[in-house]
Amino acid sequence: MNYGAEVLTLFREASHAGQVEGGASGRARGRTGGVEVVFSAGVADGRIVRMRYGALGCPWVIAACEWACRQAEGGPVAGLGALDAAAMAGALAAPAEKTGSLLVVEDALAELGRALAAGEDADDRCNDR
Amino acid sequence: MNDARTIYLDYAATTPVDEAVAAAMARCLGRDGVYGNAASLMHEPGRRAAAAVDAARTELAALLGARPGELVFTSGATEADNLAVIGAARYFADRGRHLVTTRIEHKAVLDAARRLEREGWEVTWLEPDGEGRIDPASVAAALRDDTVLAAVMWVNNETGVVNDVEAIGRLCRARGVPFHVDAAQAVGKLPIDLARLPVDFLALTAHKFYGPKGVGALYIADRPGVQVQPLLYGGGQERGLRPGTLPVHQIVGLGAAAARAREELPRERARLAELRDRLTAGLTDVDGVLVNGGGAERIPGIVNVSVAGVDGESLFASLEPLAVASGSACNTTSGEPSYVLRALGRDDRLAGASVRFSLGRYTTADEVDRAVGIFTGAVGRLRRIAAPLGGRAA
């Protein structure tokens, strides 16, 4: 498999691999079990301050997770919605056969977004008291 | 020029041409070389070419314990396997239309047998045991009155596991069934004495033992009733079994490689066994690393491991500058996990996360140690990346 320079750099650096202790998380698994991804993130003032991932998958999956963390940190929780498989495929110049794997990453991000939103709602309700 | 950092551990896929072999081949080329047509015996250049071919045939025969007249030069082991499997099946078609072979053969045999199935032959496909060996008793049990050929590889190209071809051949001979052996991974690595072995056909290729690519041979035992129908037509070369102008420089390279292999074999076998044990010890120091075929007799040069808890593609992308193979190099274009490892009972993920290290004449202990270090680091890193998923993935 020929990987582009961007994929190789992200895959090799993988500096956001890990876990945000106590943070919200979102997880997804491919139907065949070949790809599994979990994201975790910490939020302050509606912005993602720290985001990490764990991944079992090919270099495209790991590169996509790394790319997503770099895109998401510092941005609003709502910004996670823009990090879909099409955006990842475009950023990484991923071949069509990797779309299924990138959709797993997208699912995990969406799950994280829901968890973060739920947490914010809970915080808001707490603040109302 | 190769990258100086590369650690080449893919000798089972192919080997570099030995310098002495390359020199012998180079001497054949050019206006001062052995350029005659080996079939043109009416003039000196032709006779020189024929003599060079004869000398190479004699060298190869000496390596195999065969008679020179029992060897037919081909373009490699794939062609030799096809000639044996399809050629023998067609030659004996009046006797029967049943073949016996195994699920772990190289595709040169698998696809030839599948071709015959499509043409109406019946094939019995034997499964290996949990270590990747073919039980001779399973071959014997599959033989029928209408069986015209049994084909079992000597050394598996992915695992290095050695099959007991002597026992299998005895059983075939007792039933009068011709026996073909794909020996692409055995020649130059194991002592071979075809004068003693009950083998009727044997396929080999030069590039697996430091000869050039594009040349190989099929051994056809000089015994009554052992014959093949040619696959090609158009000339009388190689007793009409493989027509076409002989590539003299290639054949000279094959002969020179055979001569070198005969010299080197005892010493090299012992040296590679030591390196293999050193490599195996280092690799299996990593938790969750399984040696495929580890409980069976294997040739010294191959170690195949499956790694739990990592993705195969990511593992390979992490192993640079190691030049190693995923499963079988011949199978990697399909992108599918190795059919051999699946036949051994590995699931798709484990089969996909398998690495074949194959050592050769130029491998050093330092390279083995560096390879272990790179492998260990890569597996550890990928497991750290997967760690937040919790536990080790199955």
Short mmCIF file of C-alpha atoms in Angstrom, two decimals:
data_model
loop_
_atom_site.label_atom_id
_atom_site.label_comp_id
_atom_site.label_asym_id
_atom_site.label_seq_id
_atom_site.Cartn_x
_atom_site.Cartn_y
_atom_site.Cartn_z
CA MET A 1 0.00 0.00 0.00
CA ASN A 2 1.32 3.43 -0.90
CA TYR A 3 0.57 6.03 1.72
CA GLY A 4 0.78 9.74 1.12
CA ALA A 5 3.23 11.87 3.06
CA GLU A 6 0.43 13.28 5.23
CA VAL A 7 -0.80 9.83 6.24
CA LEU A 8 2.69 8.62 7.02
CA THR A 9 3.49 11.69 9.12
CA LEU A 10 0.29 11.45 11.14
CA PHE A 11 0.61 7.67 11.52
CA ARG A 12 4.21 7.88 12.66
CA GLU A 13 3.73 10.78 15.04
CA ALA A 14 0.44 9.60 16.57
CA SER A 15 1.01 12.17 19.29
CA HIS A 16 -2.65 12.24 20.33
CA ALA A 17 -2.89 8.51 21.02
CA GLY A 18 -4.02 8.04 24.58
CA GLN A 19 -6.93 8.80 26.82
CA VAL A 20 -8.36 11.86 28.56
CA GLU A 21 -8.96 10.62 32.09
CA GLY A 22 -12.46 11.44 33.25
CA GLY A 23 -13.42 12.90 29.88
CA ALA A 24 -16.40 12.01 27.75
CA SER A 25 -15.83 9.31 25.20
CA GLY A 26 -17.22 7.98 21.93
CA ARG A 27 -16.53 4.56 20.53
CA ALA A 28 -17.24 2.68 17.31
CA ARG A 29 -16.35 -0.67 15.82
CA GLY A 30 -16.50 -1.90 12.26
CA ARG A 31 -18.94 -4.67 11.50
CA THR A 32 -16.19 -7.20 10.88
CA GLY A 33 -14.25 -6.09 13.96
CA GLY A 34 -11.22 -5.16 11.92
CA VAL A 35 -11.40 -1.48 12.94
CA GLU A 36 -12.09 -0.17 16.40
CA VAL A 37 -11.77 3.42 17.58
CA VAL A 38 -12.39 5.31 20.81
CA PHE A 39 -12.09 9.08 21.29
CA SER A 40 -12.05 10.88 24.61
CA ALA A 41 -12.09 14.60 25.24
CA GLY A 42 -12.11 17.26 27.94
CA VAL A 43 -14.12 20.46 27.46
CA ALA A 44 -13.95 23.92 29.00
CA ASP A 45 -16.28 26.78 28.12
CA GLY A 46 -17.80 24.83 25.25
CA ARG A 47 -14.44 24.23 23.60
CA ILE A 48 -12.47 20.99 23.33
CA VAL A 49 -9.27 21.55 25.27
CA ARG A 50 -7.84 18.06 25.01
CA MET A 51 -8.74 15.13 22.78
CA ARG A 52 -7.16 11.69 22.56
CA TYR A 53 -7.88 8.41 20.80
CA GLY A 54 -7.23 4.71 20.88
CA ALA A 55 -7.35 2.81 17.59
CA LEU A 56 -6.93 -0.62 16.16
CA GLY A 57 -6.77 -0.36 12.40
CA CYS A 58 -4.69 0.38 9.37
CA PRO A 59 -2.45 3.46 9.01
CA TRP A 60 -5.34 5.39 7.40
CA VAL A 61 -7.44 4.87 10.52
CA ILE A 62 -4.69 5.95 12.88
CA ALA A 63 -3.84 8.93 10.68
CA ALA A 64 -7.53 9.92 10.53
CA CYS A 65 -7.84 9.76 14.32
CA GLU A 66 -4.71 11.85 14.74
CA TRP A 67 -5.93 14.35 12.16
CA ALA A 68 -9.33 14.61 13.85
CA CYS A 69 -7.80 15.33 17.24
CA ARG A 70 -5.60 18.04 15.78
CA GLN A 71 -8.58 19.59 14.02
CA ALA A 72 -10.86 19.39 17.03
CA GLU A 73 -8.64 20.70 19.83
CA GLY A 74 -9.31 24.34 20.55
CA GLY A 75 -12.55 24.31 18.60
CA PRO A 76 -16.20 24.13 19.68
CA VAL A 77 -17.84 20.82 20.44
CA ALA A 78 -20.23 21.46 17.60
CA GLY A 79 -17.25 21.48 15.24
CA LEU A 80 -16.91 17.72 15.59
CA GLY A 81 -19.82 17.36 13.20
CA ALA A 82 -17.72 18.68 10.35
CA LEU A 83 -15.11 15.97 10.83
CA ASP A 84 -16.86 13.35 8.78
CA ALA A 85 -15.46 10.59 6.57
CA ALA A 86 -15.54 12.80 3.49
CA ALA A 87 -13.47 15.48 5.22
CA MET A 88 -10.97 12.87 6.42
CA ALA A 89 -10.75 11.28 2.97
CA GLY A 90 -10.11 14.68 1.44
CA ALA A 91 -7.47 15.67 3.97
CA LEU A 92 -5.65 12.35 3.72
CA ALA A 93 -6.24 11.66 0.01
CA ALA A 94 -7.63 8.29 1.05
CA PRO A 95 -8.59 5.77 -1.63
CA ALA A 96 -12.23 4.76 -1.98
CA GLU A 97 -11.63 1.33 -0.44
CA LYS A 98 -10.77 3.03 2.87
CA THR A 99 -14.16 4.75 3.14
CA GLY A 100 -15.57 1.99 5.34
CA SER A 101 -12.75 2.38 7.84
CA LEU A 102 -13.09 6.16 7.86
CA LEU A 103 -16.81 5.81 8.53
CA VAL A 104 -15.94 3.96 11.73
CA VAL A 105 -13.81 6.93 12.77
CA GLU A 106 -16.70 9.24 11.86
CA ASP A 107 -19.09 7.14 13.98
CA ALA A 108 -16.77 7.35 16.99
CA LEU A 109 -16.50 11.13 16.58
CA ALA A 110 -20.27 11.44 16.35
CA GLU A 111 -20.64 9.37 19.49
CA LEU A 112 -18.14 11.60 21.26
CA GLY A 113 -20.04 14.67 20.08
CA ARG A 114 -23.26 13.26 21.55
CA ALA A 115 -21.53 12.42 24.83
CA LEU A 116 -20.02 15.90 25.07
CA ALA A 117 -23.32 17.54 24.25
CA ALA A 118 -25.06 15.46 26.89
CA GLY A 119 -22.40 16.48 29.39
CA GLU A 120 -22.86 20.14 28.53
CA ASP A 121 -26.63 19.79 28.94
CA ALA A 122 -26.06 18.20 32.33
CA ASP A 123 -23.70 21.02 33.29
CA ASP A 124 -26.30 23.56 32.17
CA ARG A 125 -28.96 21.86 34.28
CA CYS A 126 -26.57 21.86 37.24
CA ASN A 127 -25.94 25.57 36.74
CA ASP A 128 -29.69 26.21 36.78
CA ARG A 129 -29.97 25.02 40.32
CA MET B 1 21.11 0.81 -5.48
CA ASN B 2 19.32 -0.42 -2.38
CA ASP B 3 18.86 1.80 0.67
CA ALA B 4 21.81 1.07 2.95
CA ARG B 5 19.50 0.95 5.95
CA THR B 6 17.39 -1.85 4.49
CA ILE B 7 17.61 -5.11 6.34
CA TYR B 8 16.66 -7.69 3.74
CA LEU B 9 14.86 -10.61 5.35
CA ASP B 10 12.78 -11.77 2.41
CA TYR B 11 15.03 -14.46 0.96
CA ALA B 12 12.08 -16.83 0.59
CA ALA B 13 10.59 -14.40 -1.94
CA THR B 14 13.80 -14.09 -3.86
CA THR B 15 17.54 -13.85 -3.39
CA PRO B 16 20.15 -11.54 -4.84
CA VAL B 17 22.17 -13.13 -7.61
CA ASP B 18 25.48 -14.40 -6.28
CA GLU B 19 28.43 -12.42 -7.70
CA ALA B 20 30.08 -15.55 -9.13
CA VAL B 21 26.77 -16.50 -10.76
CA ALA B 22 26.37 -13.03 -12.25
CA ALA B 23 29.92 -13.19 -13.60
CA ALA B 24 29.29 -16.57 -15.21
CA MET B 25 26.14 -15.22 -16.84
CA ALA B 26 27.87 -12.05 -18.00
CA ARG B 27 30.50 -14.16 -19.74
CA CYS B 28 27.72 -15.56 -21.95
CA LEU B 29 26.56 -12.17 -23.15
CA GLY B 30 27.93 -9.94 -25.91
CA ARG B 31 29.80 -10.73 -29.10
CA ASP B 32 32.54 -12.56 -27.24
CA GLY B 33 30.04 -14.54 -25.20
CA VAL B 34 28.20 -17.81 -25.61
CA TYR B 35 25.64 -16.40 -27.97
CA GLY B 36 24.97 -19.39 -30.21
CA ASN B 37 21.70 -21.22 -30.36
CA ALA B 38 22.15 -24.39 -28.33
CA ALA B 39 20.15 -26.29 -30.96
CA SER B 40 22.52 -25.22 -33.78
CA LEU B 41 25.02 -28.02 -33.46
CA MET B 42 26.31 -27.63 -36.98
CA HIS B 43 28.64 -24.76 -36.01
CA GLU B 44 31.02 -23.82 -33.23
CA PRO B 45 28.97 -21.06 -31.53
CA GLY B 46 26.01 -23.43 -31.34
CA ARG B 47 28.14 -26.26 -29.98
CA ARG B 48 29.64 -23.92 -27.36
CA ALA B 49 26.15 -22.95 -26.25
CA ALA B 50 25.06 -26.59 -26.10
CA ALA B 51 28.15 -27.44 -24.06
CA ALA B 52 27.39 -24.62 -21.62
CA VAL B 53 23.82 -25.88 -21.24
CA ASP B 54 25.05 -29.44 -20.72
CA ALA B 55 27.50 -28.31 -18.06
CA ALA B 56 24.76 -26.39 -16.23
CA ARG B 57 22.44 -29.37 -16.44
CA THR B 58 25.16 -31.56 -14.95
CA GLU B 59 25.73 -29.10 -12.08
CA LEU B 60 22.02 -28.97 -11.29
CA ALA B 61 21.73 -32.74 -11.49
CA ALA B 62 24.59 -33.06 -9.00
CA LEU B 63 22.81 -30.79 -6.52
CA LEU B 64 19.65 -32.90 -6.80
CA GLY B 65 21.13 -36.38 -7.02
CA ALA B 66 19.44 -36.70 -10.40
CA ARG B 67 20.66 -37.64 -13.85
CA PRO B 68 21.14 -34.72 -16.26
CA GLY B 69 18.70 -36.24 -18.73
CA GLU B 70 15.97 -36.11 -16.11
CA LEU B 71 15.92 -32.29 -16.07
CA VAL B 72 13.83 -30.04 -18.29
CA PHE B 73 14.63 -26.33 -18.17
CA THR B 74 11.67 -24.00 -17.75
CA SER B 75 11.10 -20.31 -17.02
CA GLY B 76 10.83 -21.02 -13.29
CA ALA B 77 8.99 -23.08 -10.71
CA THR B 78 5.55 -21.80 -11.70
CA GLU B 79 5.95 -23.16 -15.20
CA ALA B 80 7.53 -26.35 -13.89
CA ASP B 81 4.61 -26.90 -11.49
CA ASN B 82 2.12 -26.27 -14.30
CA LEU B 83 3.96 -28.65 -16.59
CA ALA B 84 3.96 -31.35 -13.92
CA VAL B 85 0.36 -30.95 -12.73
CA ILE B 86 -1.43 -30.17 -15.98
CA GLY B 87 1.02 -32.04 -18.17
CA ALA B 88 0.86 -35.24 -16.13
CA ALA B 89 -2.91 -35.06 -15.70
CA ARG B 90 -3.40 -34.75 -19.45
CA TYR B 91 -0.81 -37.41 -20.23
CA PHE B 92 -2.56 -39.92 -17.93
CA ALA B 93 -6.12 -38.81 -18.74
CA ASP B 94 -6.96 -42.21 -20.21
CA ARG B 95 -6.07 -43.81 -16.87
CA GLY B 96 -8.22 -41.54 -14.70
CA ARG B 97 -9.23 -37.99 -13.92
CA HIS B 98 -8.55 -37.64 -10.20
CA LEU B 99 -5.76 -35.68 -8.50
CA VAL B 100 -4.72 -35.30 -4.88
CA THR B 101 -3.13 -32.11 -3.61
CA THR B 102 -3.22 -29.84 -0.56
CA ARG B 103 -4.70 -26.53 0.53
CA ILE B 104 -1.25 -25.18 1.40
CA GLU B 105 0.39 -25.50 -2.00
CA HIS B 106 1.82 -22.50 -3.78
CA LYS B 107 -0.63 -20.96 -6.20
CA ALA B 108 1.38 -22.42 -9.06
CA VAL B 109 -0.01 -25.80 -8.03
CA LEU B 110 -3.34 -24.61 -6.58
CA ASP B 111 -4.34 -22.71 -9.68
CA ALA B 112 -3.14 -25.44 -12.03
CA ALA B 113 -5.28 -27.96 -10.12
CA ARG B 114 -8.25 -25.57 -10.15
CA ARG B 115 -7.82 -25.22 -13.90
CA LEU B 116 -8.06 -28.99 -14.22
CA GLU B 117 -11.17 -29.00 -12.02
CA ARG B 118 -12.80 -26.60 -14.47
CA GLU B 119 -11.82 -28.99 -17.27
CA GLY B 120 -13.60 -31.86 -15.53
CA TRP B 121 -10.91 -33.44 -13.35
CA GLU B 122 -11.80 -34.19 -9.75
CA VAL B 123 -9.37 -32.90 -7.11
CA THR B 124 -9.13 -34.02 -3.49
CA TRP B 125 -7.85 -31.08 -1.42
CA LEU B 126 -6.01 -32.17 1.73
CA GLU B 127 -5.88 -30.01 4.86
CA PRO B 128 -2.72 -29.59 6.94
CA ASP B 129 -2.52 -30.43 10.62
CA GLY B 130 -2.32 -27.64 13.22
CA GLU B 131 1.39 -27.15 12.51
CA GLY B 132 0.97 -26.93 8.76
CA ARG B 133 2.15 -30.45 7.90
CA ILE B 134 0.50 -32.82 5.48
CA ASP B 135 -0.01 -36.20 7.12
CA PRO B 136 1.24 -38.92 4.73
CA ALA B 137 -1.65 -41.10 5.87
CA SER B 138 -4.11 -38.48 4.61
CA VAL B 139 -2.47 -38.66 1.18
CA ALA B 140 -2.66 -42.45 1.17
CA ALA B 141 -6.31 -42.35 2.20
CA ALA B 142 -7.15 -39.99 -0.67
CA LEU B 143 -5.55 -42.11 -3.41
CA ARG B 144 -7.99 -43.96 -5.67
CA ASP B 145 -7.76 -46.31 -8.59
CA ASP B 146 -8.36 -43.37 -10.94
CA THR B 147 -5.83 -41.02 -9.28
CA VAL B 148 -3.29 -39.91 -11.87
CA LEU B 149 -1.17 -37.55 -9.74
CA ALA B 150 -0.49 -36.54 -6.15
CA ALA B 151 1.17 -33.17 -5.58
CA VAL B 152 2.55 -32.11 -2.19
CA MET B 153 5.04 -29.31 -1.64
CA TRP B 154 8.29 -30.13 0.12
CA VAL B 155 8.68 -26.90 2.10
CA ASN B 156 5.84 -24.47 2.60
CA ASN B 157 6.81 -21.04 1.31
CA GLU B 158 5.04 -19.17 4.10
CA THR B 159 5.87 -21.19 7.20
CA GLY B 160 8.98 -23.10 6.15
CA VAL B 161 7.37 -26.32 7.42
CA VAL B 162 8.92 -29.42 5.85
CA ASN B 163 6.65 -32.21 4.63
CA ASP B 164 7.74 -35.84 4.73
CA VAL B 165 7.92 -36.27 0.96
CA GLU B 166 9.81 -39.52 1.31
CA ALA B 167 6.95 -41.15 3.23
CA ILE B 168 4.33 -39.64 0.93
CA GLY B 169 6.26 -40.74 -2.14
CA ARG B 170 6.55 -44.31 -0.85
CA LEU B 171 2.80 -44.48 -0.34
CA CYS B 172 2.14 -43.08 -3.82
CA ARG B 173 4.57 -45.47 -5.41
CA ALA B 174 2.95 -48.42 -3.64
CA ARG B 175 -0.30 -47.43 -5.34
CA GLY B 176 1.34 -46.67 -8.69
CA VAL B 177 0.43 -42.97 -8.53
CA PRO B 178 2.96 -40.46 -9.90
CA PHE B 179 4.10 -38.00 -7.24
CA HIS B 180 4.96 -34.33 -7.84
CA VAL B 181 6.88 -32.17 -5.38
CA ASP B 182 7.10 -28.39 -5.54
CA ALA B 183 10.62 -27.91 -4.19
CA ALA B 184 11.02 -24.18 -4.84
CA GLN B 185 11.81 -23.56 -1.17
CA ALA B 186 13.77 -26.78 -0.63
CA VAL B 187 16.44 -26.72 -3.32
CA GLY B 188 19.69 -25.30 -2.00
CA LYS B 189 18.34 -25.42 1.55
CA LEU B 190 17.89 -29.13 2.20
CA PRO B 191 20.07 -32.03 1.09
CA ILE B 192 18.27 -33.69 -1.84
CA ASP B 193 19.00 -37.09 -3.33
CA LEU B 194 16.48 -37.88 -6.02
CA ALA B 195 18.24 -41.13 -6.84
CA ARG B 196 16.97 -42.39 -3.50
CA LEU B 197 13.67 -40.52 -3.10
CA PRO B 198 10.39 -41.89 -4.47
CA VAL B 199 9.60 -38.65 -6.30
CA ASP B 200 8.53 -38.58 -9.95
CA PHE B 201 8.36 -34.85 -10.66
CA LEU B 202 10.07 -31.97 -8.86
CA ALA B 203 9.84 -28.26 -9.62
CA LEU B 204 12.48 -25.66 -8.79
CA THR B 205 13.56 -22.14 -9.64
CA ALA B 206 17.00 -20.54 -9.67
CA HIS B 207 16.14 -17.25 -8.02
CA LYS B 208 15.41 -18.88 -4.67
CA PHE B 209 19.04 -19.96 -4.35
CA TYR B 210 21.05 -16.98 -5.61
CA GLY B 211 20.51 -17.64 -9.31
CA PRO B 212 18.73 -15.44 -11.83
CA LYS B 213 15.00 -14.95 -12.15
CA GLY B 214 13.35 -16.41 -15.23
CA VAL B 215 14.83 -19.89 -15.19
CA GLY B 216 13.98 -23.10 -13.40
CA ALA B 217 13.58 -26.75 -14.08
CA LEU B 218 11.28 -29.71 -13.82
CA TYR B 219 12.77 -33.04 -12.80
CA ILE B 220 11.02 -35.94 -14.50
CA ALA B 221 12.17 -39.27 -13.14
CA ASP B 222 13.51 -41.62 -15.78
CA ARG B 223 11.11 -44.38 -14.87
CA PRO B 224 8.66 -46.27 -17.04
CA GLY B 225 5.33 -44.50 -17.27
CA VAL B 226 6.50 -41.19 -15.79
CA GLN B 227 5.79 -38.56 -18.41
CA VAL B 228 4.01 -35.30 -19.11
CA GLN B 229 2.22 -33.83 -22.07
CA PRO B 230 3.89 -30.54 -23.07
CA LEU B 231 2.07 -27.28 -22.50
CA LEU B 232 3.89 -25.50 -25.33
CA TYR B 233 4.46 -26.52 -28.92
CA GLY B 234 6.83 -25.23 -31.53
CA GLY B 235 10.19 -26.99 -31.35
CA GLY B 236 11.97 -30.05 -30.15
CA GLN B 237 14.02 -28.50 -27.36
CA GLU B 238 14.08 -30.23 -24.00
CA ARG B 239 12.92 -33.51 -25.55
CA GLY B 240 9.90 -31.70 -26.95
CA LEU B 241 8.57 -31.17 -23.44
CA ARG B 242 9.45 -27.49 -23.26
CA PRO B 243 10.12 -26.12 -26.72
CA GLY B 244 11.73 -22.75 -27.33
CA THR B 245 15.27 -21.49 -27.82
CA LEU B 246 17.19 -22.13 -24.63
CA PRO B 247 18.22 -18.99 -22.70
CA VAL B 248 21.84 -20.02 -22.35
CA HIS B 249 22.98 -17.26 -20.00
CA GLN B 250 20.03 -17.97 -17.68
CA ILE B 251 20.70 -21.69 -17.68
CA VAL B 252 24.40 -21.06 -17.05
CA GLY B 253 23.35 -18.92 -14.08
CA LEU B 254 21.16 -21.72 -12.77
CA GLY B 255 24.04 -24.18 -13.08
CA ALA B 256 26.48 -21.84 -11.34
CA ALA B 257 23.99 -21.22 -8.54
CA ALA B 258 23.52 -24.97 -8.14
CA ALA B 259 27.28 -25.48 -7.88
CA ARG B 260 27.56 -22.74 -5.23
CA ALA B 261 24.58 -24.15 -3.33
CA ARG B 262 26.16 -27.61 -3.23
CA GLU B 263 29.36 -26.14 -1.78
CA GLU B 264 27.63 -23.92 0.74
CA LEU B 265 24.72 -26.08 1.87
CA PRO B 266 26.12 -27.90 4.94
CA ARG B 267 27.79 -24.81 6.42
CA GLU B 268 24.99 -22.44 5.50
CA ARG B 269 22.30 -24.69 6.89
CA ALA B 270 23.94 -24.77 10.30
CA ARG B 271 24.58 -21.01 10.29
CA LEU B 272 21.00 -20.18 9.32
CA ALA B 273 19.62 -22.53 11.97
CA GLU B 274 21.54 -20.57 14.62
CA LEU B 275 20.29 -17.26 13.25
CA ARG B 276 16.74 -18.57 13.03
CA ASP B 277 16.82 -19.66 16.68
CA ARG B 278 18.21 -16.28 17.68
CA LEU B 279 15.47 -14.51 15.73
CA THR B 280 12.72 -16.76 17.09
CA ALA B 281 13.88 -16.20 20.66
CA GLY B 282 13.84 -12.44 20.17
CA LEU B 283 10.46 -12.31 18.48
CA THR B 284 8.75 -14.59 20.99
CA ASP B 285 10.03 -12.46 23.86
CA VAL B 286 7.17 -10.18 22.83
CA ASP B 287 3.90 -11.18 24.48
CA GLY B 288 1.26 -12.55 22.13
CA VAL B 289 3.60 -13.62 19.33
CA LEU B 290 2.87 -17.08 17.91
CA VAL B 291 5.28 -18.99 15.68
CA ASN B 292 3.37 -20.52 12.79
CA GLY B 293 4.45 -24.11 12.33
CA GLY B 294 6.66 -23.78 15.39
CA GLY B 295 6.03 -27.37 16.45
CA ALA B 296 7.04 -28.87 13.12
CA GLU B 297 10.33 -29.42 11.34
CA ARG B 298 11.14 -26.26 9.40
CA ILE B 299 13.92 -25.20 7.08
CA PRO B 300 16.42 -22.98 8.85
CA GLY B 301 15.68 -19.85 6.86
CA ILE B 302 12.03 -19.09 7.62
CA VAL B 303 10.30 -17.80 10.75
CA ASN B 304 6.62 -16.88 10.39
CA VAL B 305 4.88 -15.25 13.33
CA SER B 306 1.36 -14.02 14.00
CA VAL B 307 0.97 -11.08 16.34
CA ALA B 308 -2.09 -10.62 18.54
CA GLY B 309 -3.51 -7.19 19.28
CA VAL B 310 -2.24 -5.28 16.26
CA ASP B 311 -3.48 -4.56 12.77
CA GLY B 312 -1.41 -6.26 10.09
CA GLU B 313 -1.24 -3.33 7.71
CA SER B 314 -0.17 -0.95 10.47
CA LEU B 315 2.42 -3.46 11.64
CA PHE B 316 3.94 -3.60 8.17
CA ALA B 317 3.91 0.16 7.83
CA SER B 318 5.87 0.29 11.09
CA LEU B 319 8.59 -2.21 10.22
CA GLU B 320 10.70 -0.11 7.88
CA PRO B 321 13.60 -0.53 7.11
CA LEU B 322 12.91 -4.26 7.39
CA ALA B 323 12.19 -5.96 4.08
CA VAL B 324 9.93 -8.78 5.22
CA ALA B 325 6.81 -10.43 3.84
CA SER B 326 3.23 -10.44 5.03
CA GLY B 327 2.13 -14.05 4.73
CA SER B 328 3.38 -14.98 1.31
CA ALA B 329 4.83 -12.34 -0.98
CA CYS B 330 3.15 -14.11 -3.88
CA ASN B 331 -0.20 -13.51 -2.21
CA THR B 332 0.09 -9.91 -1.11
CA THR B 333 -1.44 -8.40 -4.24
CA SER B 334 -4.80 -9.88 -3.25
CA GLY B 335 -4.83 -8.03 0.08
CA GLU B 336 -6.41 -11.09 1.67
CA PRO B 337 -5.05 -12.85 4.73
CA SER B 338 -2.86 -15.82 3.93
CA TYR B 339 -4.82 -18.90 2.91
CA VAL B 340 -2.03 -21.03 4.38
CA LEU B 341 -2.29 -19.45 7.82
CA ARG B 342 -6.06 -19.69 7.72
CA ALA B 343 -5.68 -23.36 6.89
CA LEU B 344 -3.54 -23.58 10.04
CA GLY B 345 -6.49 -22.30 12.04
CA ARG B 346 -5.45 -18.65 12.45
CA ASP B 347 -8.42 -16.29 12.28
CA ASP B 348 -8.43 -13.50 9.71
CA ARG B 349 -7.01 -10.89 12.06
CA LEU B 350 -4.14 -13.09 13.25
CA ALA B 351 -3.46 -14.32 9.73
CA GLY B 352 -3.47 -10.69 8.57
CA ALA B 353 -1.03 -9.70 11.31
CA SER B 354 1.56 -12.28 10.32
CA VAL B 355 5.12 -11.59 9.32
CA ARG B 356 7.41 -13.92 7.44
CA PHE B 357 11.09 -13.35 8.15
CA SER B 358 13.30 -15.31 5.79
CA LEU B 359 17.04 -15.39 6.26
CA GLY B 360 19.74 -16.05 3.72
CA ARG B 361 23.38 -16.13 2.79
CA TYR B 362 24.04 -12.48 3.54
CA THR B 363 22.06 -12.25 6.80
CA THR B 364 24.15 -11.42 9.86
CA ALA B 365 23.53 -11.77 13.60
CA ASP B 366 23.60 -8.00 13.88
CA GLU B 367 20.80 -7.71 11.32
CA VAL B 368 18.77 -10.27 13.22
CA ASP B 369 19.20 -8.33 16.46
CA ARG B 370 18.23 -5.07 14.78
CA ALA B 371 15.21 -6.73 13.22
CA VAL B 372 14.08 -7.95 16.63
CA GLY B 373 14.47 -4.45 18.02
CA ILE B 374 12.43 -2.86 15.21
CA PHE B 375 9.72 -5.52 15.48
CA THR B 376 9.50 -5.20 19.26
CA GLY B 377 9.27 -1.42 19.07
CA ALA B 378 6.60 -1.51 16.35
CA VAL B 379 4.38 -4.01 18.18
CA GLY B 380 4.71 -2.09 21.44
CA ARG B 381 3.84 1.21 19.81
CA LEU B 382 0.76 -0.13 18.03
CA ARG B 383 -0.45 -1.77 21.22
CA ARG B 384 -0.04 1.53 23.07
CA ILE B 385 -2.13 3.23 20.38
CA ALA B 386 -4.81 0.56 20.81
CA ALA B 387 -4.59 0.54 24.61
CA PRO B 388 -7.47 2.99 25.29
CA LEU B 389 -9.77 0.43 23.66
CA GLY B 390 -9.13 -1.70 26.74
CA GLY B 391 -7.51 -5.12 26.73
CA ARG B 392 -5.97 -6.71 23.74
CA ALA B 393 -8.16 -7.05 20.69
CA ALA B 394 -8.78 -10.66 19.77
#
